[in-house]
Amino acid sequence: MGSLRRLLLLVLVILLVQSSLSPFLNRLSPKIHMESALLLFFSLFFSSSLSPTASSCTLFPEEARPTKSGYLPVGAAPAANSSSSAAAEAALFFAFYEAQQPVSPSSETPLLTWLQGGPGCSSMFGNLFELGPFLVSQESPTLRGNPASWNRRFGLLFIDNPIGTGFSIAPSLDSIPRNQSAVAAHLIFALRHFLASDPSFLSRPLYVTGESYAGKYVPSAGYYIMRQNARLPVDRRINLRGVAIGNGLTHPVTQIFEVLNAL
Ligand SMILES: *[C@@H]1O[C@H](CO)[C@@H](O)[C@H](O)[C@H]1NC(C)=O
Ligand SMILES: *[C@@H]1O[C@H](CO)[C@@H](O)[C@H](O)[C@H]1NC(C)=O
């Protein structure tokens, strides 16, 4: 392969992987804004968990705060006398926003799980810059309501996936998964914890969605759920109804060489 083709290939990979960031990279310094976004998110997170008083409501509207947020374990708790508790400490960070204006009864309102790409991009990026209920303004680090938020009609669950990404916790390098089977197993373990946190969640229709490198996570998760469901009694199955992938990098070898050949 000529060096020009190699260079083109590299640029293409970077573009595909970073495509979710591109609207922002063009216009502003993403680092500064991501930091502002994380600060804002932290203040949201802590203002809702530490000071549930009327005064905190003046800072941010109620809908800007997650309905639930925190950590979902990815493995069974170890025996109390076990020397290694790494698997139990590994956890995925999540932020859940309940549907604001659902058109179906709450027990039938779909749940959407959003997985960012990367690999290694926090789903708080999608939350605060793309599809969450409140977005960080480009001019200043303040929040503005998002009229196209995906939680207008659906419950919206952002997960920092896999372990090691965003606010998710990796107690050791060994706890970071190295293949899609392990990523999917962690994700579904965590998802089951989330679904168990509210009696109505398990029966609600579930969609797994994401963009860019989530073109790998989303089908892996869907496949894992379908295989698991086939072995479980009906009342323990995850009610997976569909998956959605935007600008997915699902099969880099095929996708990138097809584009290169067309140049
Ligand atoms: C932990 O305790 C159980 C029962 O108390 C015992 O059977 C097991 O061998 C112990 N495990 C370790 C790693 O000490
Ligand atoms: C995936 O990684 C896990 C450890 O994270 C390992 O146990 C498993 O064998 C790997 N699976 C494949 C298909 O490589």
mmCIF file of C-alpha atoms and ligand atoms in Angstrom:
data_model
loop_
_atom_site.group_PDB
_atom_site.id
_atom_site.type_symbol
_atom_site.label_atom_id
_atom_site.label_comp_id
_atom_site.label_asym_id
_atom_site.label_seq_id
_atom_site.Cartn_x
_atom_site.Cartn_y
_atom_site.Cartn_z
ATOM 1 C CA MET A 1 0.000 0.000 0.000
ATOM 2 C CA GLY A 2 1.413 3.413 -1.010
ATOM 3 C CA SER A 3 2.147 5.940 1.703
ATOM 4 C CA LEU A 4 -0.629 8.232 0.403
ATOM 5 C CA ARG A 5 -3.172 5.427 0.779
ATOM 6 C CA ARG A 6 -1.835 4.674 4.248
ATOM 7 C CA LEU A 7 -2.207 8.317 5.206
ATOM 8 C CA LEU A 8 -5.732 8.431 3.786
ATOM 9 C CA LEU A 9 -6.594 5.283 5.703
ATOM 10 C CA LEU A 10 -5.309 6.815 8.943
ATOM 11 C CA VAL A 11 -7.260 10.033 8.370
ATOM 12 C CA LEU A 12 -10.376 8.036 7.582
ATOM 13 C CA VAL A 13 -10.087 5.948 10.734
ATOM 14 C CA ILE A 14 -9.662 9.096 12.826
ATOM 15 C CA LEU A 15 -12.631 10.733 11.100
ATOM 16 C CA LEU A 16 -14.868 7.718 11.573
ATOM 17 C CA VAL A 17 -13.925 7.265 15.201
ATOM 18 C CA GLN A 18 -14.232 10.953 15.967
ATOM 19 C CA SER A 19 -17.256 11.631 13.790
ATOM 20 C CA SER A 20 -19.439 12.066 16.839
ATOM 21 C CA LEU A 21 -17.198 14.923 17.958
ATOM 22 C CA SER A 22 -16.909 16.679 14.598
ATOM 23 C CA PRO A 23 -19.684 19.295 14.973
ATOM 24 C CA PHE A 24 -17.883 20.587 18.039
ATOM 25 C CA LEU A 25 -14.267 20.166 16.935
ATOM 26 C CA ASN A 26 -14.957 22.501 14.037
ATOM 27 C CA ARG A 27 -16.170 25.326 16.149
ATOM 28 C CA LEU A 28 -14.580 25.285 19.561
ATOM 29 C CA SER A 29 -12.009 23.844 21.829
ATOM 30 C CA PRO A 30 -13.615 20.563 22.896
ATOM 31 C CA LYS A 31 -11.289 20.088 25.845
ATOM 32 C CA ILE A 32 -12.325 23.276 27.591
ATOM 33 C CA HIS A 33 -15.977 22.644 26.869
ATOM 34 C CA MET A 34 -15.840 19.025 27.930
ATOM 35 C CA GLU A 35 -14.297 20.131 31.228
ATOM 36 C CA SER A 36 -17.010 22.756 31.680
ATOM 37 C CA ALA A 37 -19.593 20.131 30.856
ATOM 38 C CA LEU A 38 -18.186 17.709 33.408
ATOM 39 C CA LEU A 39 -18.073 20.439 36.062
ATOM 40 C CA LEU A 40 -21.670 21.311 35.307
ATOM 41 C CA PHE A 41 -22.642 17.688 35.416
ATOM 42 C CA PHE A 42 -20.915 17.228 38.751
ATOM 43 C CA SER A 43 -22.705 20.241 40.168
ATOM 44 C CA LEU A 44 -26.000 18.826 38.875
ATOM 45 C CA PHE A 45 -25.206 15.423 40.265
ATOM 46 C CA PHE A 46 -24.200 16.657 43.684
ATOM 47 C CA SER A 47 -26.798 19.393 43.980
ATOM 48 C CA SER A 48 -29.488 16.763 43.456
ATOM 49 C CA SER A 49 -27.987 14.172 45.778
ATOM 50 C CA LEU A 50 -26.709 16.381 48.601
ATOM 51 C CA SER A 51 -29.047 19.326 48.891
ATOM 52 C CA PRO A 52 -32.587 18.427 47.947
ATOM 53 C CA THR A 53 -33.796 21.821 49.144
ATOM 54 C CA ALA A 54 -35.754 24.462 47.288
ATOM 55 C CA SER A 55 -32.671 26.682 46.971
ATOM 56 C CA SER A 56 -30.874 24.213 44.691
ATOM 57 C CA CYS A 57 -33.857 24.325 42.313
ATOM 58 C CA THR A 58 -33.098 27.920 41.431
ATOM 59 C CA LEU A 59 -29.810 26.894 39.809
ATOM 60 C CA PHE A 60 -31.122 24.272 37.410
ATOM 61 C CA PRO A 61 -34.622 23.228 36.437
ATOM 62 C CA GLU A 62 -35.735 19.867 37.801
ATOM 63 C CA GLU A 63 -35.658 18.252 34.325
ATOM 64 C CA ALA A 64 -31.933 19.026 33.980
ATOM 65 C CA ARG A 65 -31.117 16.548 36.721
ATOM 66 C CA PRO A 66 -30.986 12.811 36.159
ATOM 67 C CA THR A 67 -33.967 10.946 37.600
ATOM 68 C CA LYS A 68 -31.410 8.413 38.828
ATOM 69 C CA SER A 69 -27.631 8.286 38.532
ATOM 70 C CA GLY A 70 -24.807 6.327 40.087
ATOM 71 C CA TYR A 71 -23.000 3.059 39.599
ATOM 72 C CA LEU A 72 -24.015 -0.340 38.261
ATOM 73 C CA PRO A 73 -21.788 -3.318 39.201
ATOM 74 C CA VAL A 74 -20.545 -5.562 36.394
ATOM 75 C CA GLY A 75 -19.883 -8.728 38.371
ATOM 76 C CA ALA A 76 -21.208 -10.790 41.238
ATOM 77 C CA ALA A 77 -20.105 -9.681 44.723
ATOM 78 C CA PRO A 78 -17.128 -11.761 45.925
ATOM 79 C CA ALA A 79 -17.208 -13.904 49.071
ATOM 80 C CA ALA A 80 -16.711 -11.730 52.159
ATOM 81 C CA ASN A 81 -13.369 -13.389 52.862
ATOM 82 C CA SER A 82 -12.101 -13.111 49.277
ATOM 83 C CA SER A 83 -8.781 -11.331 48.860
ATOM 84 C CA SER A 84 -9.694 -9.962 45.427
ATOM 85 C CA SER A 85 -12.752 -7.750 45.255
ATOM 86 C CA ALA A 86 -11.762 -6.145 41.932
ATOM 87 C CA ALA A 87 -14.630 -7.658 39.940
ATOM 88 C CA ALA A 88 -17.213 -6.406 42.403
ATOM 89 C CA GLU A 89 -15.715 -2.908 42.555
ATOM 90 C CA ALA A 90 -15.690 -2.514 38.784
ATOM 91 C CA ALA A 91 -18.810 -0.533 37.934
ATOM 92 C CA LEU A 92 -20.371 1.391 35.076
ATOM 93 C CA PHE A 93 -21.528 4.953 35.686
ATOM 94 C CA PHE A 94 -25.073 5.752 34.550
ATOM 95 C CA ALA A 95 -27.426 8.720 34.329
ATOM 96 C CA PHE A 96 -31.116 8.053 33.692
ATOM 97 C CA TYR A 97 -33.719 10.628 32.625
ATOM 98 C CA GLU A 98 -37.358 9.531 32.770
ATOM 99 C CA ALA A 99 -39.637 10.431 29.837
ATOM 100 C CA GLN A 100 -40.944 14.010 30.147
ATOM 101 C CA GLN A 101 -44.033 13.725 27.926
ATOM 102 C CA PRO A 102 -44.647 10.014 27.272
ATOM 103 C CA VAL A 103 -47.471 9.063 24.899
ATOM 104 C CA SER A 104 -47.940 5.635 26.493
ATOM 105 C CA PRO A 105 -48.612 4.500 30.088
ATOM 106 C CA SER A 106 -45.363 4.581 32.077
ATOM 107 C CA SER A 107 -45.222 0.757 32.246
ATOM 108 C CA GLU A 108 -45.143 0.664 28.403
ATOM 109 C CA THR A 109 -42.927 3.687 27.759
ATOM 110 C CA PRO A 110 -39.773 2.533 25.969
ATOM 111 C CA LEU A 111 -36.352 2.707 27.607
ATOM 112 C CA LEU A 112 -33.454 3.783 25.395
ATOM 113 C CA THR A 113 -29.898 2.970 26.375
ATOM 114 C CA TRP A 114 -27.280 5.266 24.803
ATOM 115 C CA LEU A 115 -23.693 4.094 24.309
ATOM 116 C CA GLN A 116 -21.072 6.567 23.080
ATOM 117 C CA GLY A 117 -18.342 5.568 20.651
ATOM 118 C CA GLY A 118 -14.614 6.055 20.871
ATOM 119 C CA PRO A 119 -13.732 3.498 22.100
ATOM 120 C CA GLY A 120 -13.396 5.371 25.354
ATOM 121 C CA CYS A 121 -15.736 8.362 24.937
ATOM 122 C CA SER A 122 -18.007 9.074 27.886
ATOM 123 C CA SER A 123 -21.742 8.869 27.171
ATOM 124 C CA MET A 124 -21.986 12.181 29.039
ATOM 125 C CA PHE A 125 -20.838 13.612 25.724
ATOM 126 C CA GLY A 126 -24.072 12.458 24.083
ATOM 127 C CA ASN A 127 -25.984 13.566 27.165
ATOM 128 C CA LEU A 128 -24.619 17.117 27.374
ATOM 129 C CA PHE A 129 -23.870 17.868 23.705
ATOM 130 C CA GLU A 130 -26.224 15.774 21.579
ATOM 131 C CA LEU A 131 -29.449 14.200 22.831
ATOM 132 C CA GLY A 132 -29.905 14.787 26.561
ATOM 133 C CA PRO A 133 -32.618 17.025 28.038
ATOM 134 C CA PHE A 134 -30.199 19.913 28.662
ATOM 135 C CA LEU A 135 -27.203 20.784 26.519
ATOM 136 C CA VAL A 136 -24.117 22.813 27.360
ATOM 137 C CA SER A 137 -24.234 26.092 25.444
ATOM 138 C CA GLN A 138 -21.355 26.736 23.090
ATOM 139 C CA GLU A 139 -20.940 30.392 24.099
ATOM 140 C CA SER A 140 -20.643 29.858 27.842
ATOM 141 C CA PRO A 141 -20.732 26.863 30.144
ATOM 142 C CA THR A 142 -24.423 27.131 30.931
ATOM 143 C CA LEU A 143 -27.263 24.727 30.231
ATOM 144 C CA ARG A 144 -30.065 25.260 27.733
ATOM 145 C CA GLY A 145 -33.117 23.063 27.260
ATOM 146 C CA ASN A 146 -32.965 20.684 24.271
ATOM 147 C CA PRO A 147 -36.331 20.670 22.433
ATOM 148 C CA ALA A 148 -35.236 17.507 20.561
ATOM 149 C CA SER A 149 -34.201 15.579 23.673
ATOM 150 C CA TRP A 150 -34.663 11.849 23.334
ATOM 151 C CA ASN A 151 -36.276 11.695 26.776
ATOM 152 C CA ARG A 152 -39.268 13.726 25.610
ATOM 153 C CA ARG A 153 -41.051 10.455 24.734
ATOM 154 C CA PHE A 154 -38.751 7.763 26.126
ATOM 155 C CA GLY A 155 -36.827 6.944 29.277
ATOM 156 C CA LEU A 156 -33.163 7.657 28.424
ATOM 157 C CA LEU A 157 -30.285 5.789 30.024
ATOM 158 C CA PHE A 158 -26.688 6.940 29.418
ATOM 159 C CA ILE A 159 -24.007 4.428 30.388
ATOM 160 C CA ASP A 160 -20.250 5.113 30.491
ATOM 161 C CA ASN A 161 -19.224 1.912 28.732
ATOM 162 C CA PRO A 162 -16.955 -0.092 28.827
ATOM 163 C CA ILE A 163 -15.209 -0.171 32.232
ATOM 164 C CA GLY A 164 -12.487 2.485 32.185
ATOM 165 C CA THR A 165 -14.549 5.016 30.189
ATOM 166 C CA GLY A 166 -15.750 8.340 31.622
ATOM 167 C CA PHE A 167 -16.868 8.026 35.240
ATOM 168 C CA SER A 168 -16.974 4.213 35.193
ATOM 169 C CA ILE A 169 -14.676 2.533 37.691
ATOM 170 C CA ALA A 170 -11.779 0.268 36.751
ATOM 171 C CA PRO A 171 -10.100 -0.875 39.998
ATOM 172 C CA SER A 172 -7.259 -2.473 38.022
ATOM 173 C CA LEU A 173 -6.059 -2.777 34.429
ATOM 174 C CA ASP A 174 -7.224 -6.398 34.484
ATOM 175 C CA SER A 175 -10.834 -5.324 34.983
ATOM 176 C CA ILE A 176 -10.873 -3.482 31.624
ATOM 177 C CA PRO A 177 -12.429 -5.791 29.004
ATOM 178 C CA ARG A 178 -10.410 -6.626 25.902
ATOM 179 C CA ASN A 179 -13.024 -8.133 23.613
ATOM 180 C CA GLN A 180 -16.661 -7.548 22.645
ATOM 181 C CA SER A 181 -17.915 -10.640 24.529
ATOM 182 C CA ALA A 182 -16.556 -9.273 27.799
ATOM 183 C CA VAL A 183 -17.864 -5.754 27.030
ATOM 184 C CA ALA A 184 -21.355 -7.156 26.357
ATOM 185 C CA ALA A 185 -21.290 -9.382 29.464
ATOM 186 C CA HIS A 186 -20.410 -6.380 31.688
ATOM 187 C CA LEU A 187 -22.999 -4.184 30.046
ATOM 188 C CA ILE A 188 -25.829 -6.691 30.380
ATOM 189 C CA PHE A 189 -24.913 -7.469 33.994
ATOM 190 C CA ALA A 190 -25.061 -3.715 34.721
ATOM 191 C CA LEU A 191 -28.262 -3.303 32.719
ATOM 192 C CA ARG A 192 -29.936 -6.066 34.731
ATOM 193 C CA HIS A 193 -29.030 -4.170 37.909
ATOM 194 C CA PHE A 194 -30.611 -1.050 36.476
ATOM 195 C CA LEU A 195 -33.770 -2.905 35.380
ATOM 196 C CA ALA A 196 -34.068 -4.438 38.852
ATOM 197 C CA SER A 197 -33.956 -0.977 40.464
ATOM 198 C CA ASP A 198 -37.605 -0.251 39.575
ATOM 199 C CA PRO A 199 -40.402 -2.844 39.398
ATOM 200 C CA SER A 200 -41.757 -1.409 36.126
ATOM 201 C CA PHE A 201 -38.453 -1.338 34.209
ATOM 202 C CA LEU A 202 -38.054 -5.008 33.207
ATOM 203 C CA SER A 203 -41.314 -5.129 31.254
ATOM 204 C CA ARG A 204 -40.770 -1.836 29.399
ATOM 205 C CA PRO A 205 -39.651 -2.139 25.758
ATOM 206 C CA LEU A 206 -35.869 -1.700 25.588
ATOM 207 C CA TYR A 207 -33.838 -0.260 22.720
ATOM 208 C CA VAL A 208 -30.038 -0.266 22.696
ATOM 209 C CA THR A 209 -28.697 2.717 20.769
ATOM 210 C CA GLY A 210 -25.375 4.436 20.132
ATOM 211 C CA GLU A 211 -23.051 5.944 17.579
ATOM 212 C CA SER A 212 -19.647 5.543 15.961
ATOM 213 C CA TYR A 213 -17.657 2.821 17.776
ATOM 214 C CA ALA A 214 -20.908 1.801 19.508
ATOM 215 C CA GLY A 215 -21.487 0.164 16.110
ATOM 216 C CA LYS A 216 -19.590 -2.629 17.882
ATOM 217 C CA TYR A 217 -21.121 -2.382 21.362
ATOM 218 C CA VAL A 218 -24.763 -2.191 20.225
ATOM 219 C CA PRO A 219 -24.939 -5.391 18.129
ATOM 220 C CA SER A 220 -22.807 -7.242 20.724
ATOM 221 C CA ALA A 221 -25.242 -6.245 23.467
ATOM 222 C CA GLY A 222 -28.260 -7.184 21.328
ATOM 223 C CA TYR A 223 -26.779 -10.576 20.443
ATOM 224 C CA TYR A 224 -25.874 -11.257 24.096
ATOM 225 C CA ILE A 225 -29.396 -10.398 25.291
ATOM 226 C CA MET A 226 -31.017 -12.611 22.648
ATOM 227 C CA ARG A 227 -28.787 -15.557 23.560
ATOM 228 C CA GLN A 228 -29.435 -15.045 27.278
ATOM 229 C CA ASN A 229 -33.214 -14.639 26.755
ATOM 230 C CA ALA A 230 -33.378 -17.960 24.902
ATOM 231 C CA ARG A 231 -32.220 -19.739 28.088
ATOM 232 C CA LEU A 232 -34.407 -17.810 30.548
ATOM 233 C CA PRO A 233 -38.045 -18.109 31.635
ATOM 234 C CA VAL A 234 -40.265 -15.426 30.066
ATOM 235 C CA ASP A 235 -40.545 -13.350 33.256
ATOM 236 C CA ARG A 236 -36.748 -12.922 33.492
ATOM 237 C CA ARG A 237 -36.121 -11.995 29.855
ATOM 238 C CA ILE A 238 -34.996 -8.509 28.873
ATOM 239 C CA ASN A 239 -37.707 -6.984 26.672
ATOM 240 C CA LEU A 240 -35.343 -6.030 23.823
ATOM 241 C CA ARG A 241 -37.373 -4.556 20.937
ATOM 242 C CA GLY A 242 -34.669 -3.063 18.777
ATOM 243 C CA VAL A 243 -31.282 -1.478 18.290
ATOM 244 C CA ALA A 244 -30.282 1.767 16.558
ATOM 245 C CA ILE A 245 -26.805 2.772 15.401
ATOM 246 C CA GLY A 246 -25.763 6.167 14.014
ATOM 247 C CA ASN A 247 -22.629 6.424 11.808
ATOM 248 C CA GLY A 248 -21.550 3.060 13.199
ATOM 249 C CA LEU A 249 -18.069 1.643 12.851
ATOM 250 C CA THR A 250 -19.191 -1.979 12.959
ATOM 251 C CA HIS A 251 -16.707 -3.699 10.655
ATOM 252 C CA PRO A 252 -13.715 -1.364 10.148
ATOM 253 C CA VAL A 253 -11.914 -3.637 7.671
ATOM 254 C CA THR A 254 -14.880 -3.804 5.289
ATOM 255 C CA GLN A 255 -16.102 -0.269 5.825
ATOM 256 C CA ILE A 256 -12.769 1.505 5.482
ATOM 257 C CA PHE A 257 -11.525 -0.427 2.451
ATOM 258 C CA GLU A 258 -14.860 0.025 0.651
ATOM 259 C CA VAL A 259 -14.545 3.807 1.084
ATOM 260 C CA LEU A 260 -10.866 3.764 0.048
ATOM 261 C CA ASN A 261 -11.655 1.782 -3.102
ATOM 262 C CA ALA A 262 -14.260 4.339 -4.053
ATOM 263 C CA LEU A 263 -11.744 7.215 -3.894
HETATM 264 C C1 LIG B 1 -14.333 -18.256 52.380
HETATM 265 O O1 LIG B 1 -15.184 -18.800 53.370
HETATM 266 C C2 LIG B 1 -15.848 -19.996 52.974
HETATM 267 C C3 LIG B 1 -16.822 -20.433 54.067
HETATM 268 O O2 LIG B 1 -16.785 -19.599 55.169
HETATM 269 C C4 LIG B 1 -14.817 -21.084 52.687
HETATM 270 O O3 LIG B 1 -15.475 -22.271 52.264
HETATM 271 C C5 LIG B 1 -13.881 -20.594 51.601
HETATM 272 O O4 LIG B 1 -12.851 -21.539 51.399
HETATM 273 C C6 LIG B 1 -13.248 -19.258 52.008
HETATM 274 N N1 LIG B 1 -12.486 -18.738 50.884
HETATM 275 C C7 LIG B 1 -11.241 -18.249 51.034
HETATM 276 C C8 LIG B 1 -10.604 -17.703 49.774
HETATM 277 O O5 LIG B 1 -10.679 -18.214 52.089
HETATM 278 C C1 LIG B 2 -12.562 -12.123 26.328
HETATM 279 O O1 LIG B 2 -11.864 -11.614 27.453
HETATM 280 C C2 LIG B 2 -12.080 -12.338 28.653
HETATM 281 C C3 LIG B 2 -11.334 -11.624 29.769
HETATM 282 O O2 LIG B 2 -11.627 -10.257 29.779
HETATM 283 C C4 LIG B 2 -11.604 -13.760 28.496
HETATM 284 O O3 LIG B 2 -11.889 -14.494 29.678
HETATM 285 C C5 LIG B 2 -12.319 -14.413 27.323
HETATM 286 O O4 LIG B 2 -11.796 -15.706 27.089
HETATM 287 C C6 LIG B 2 -12.145 -13.567 26.063
HETATM 288 N N1 LIG B 2 -12.970 -14.118 24.988
HETATM 289 C C7 LIG B 2 -12.526 -14.241 23.754
HETATM 290 C C8 LIG B 2 -13.517 -14.771 22.773
HETATM 291 O O5 LIG B 2 -11.408 -13.916 23.432
#
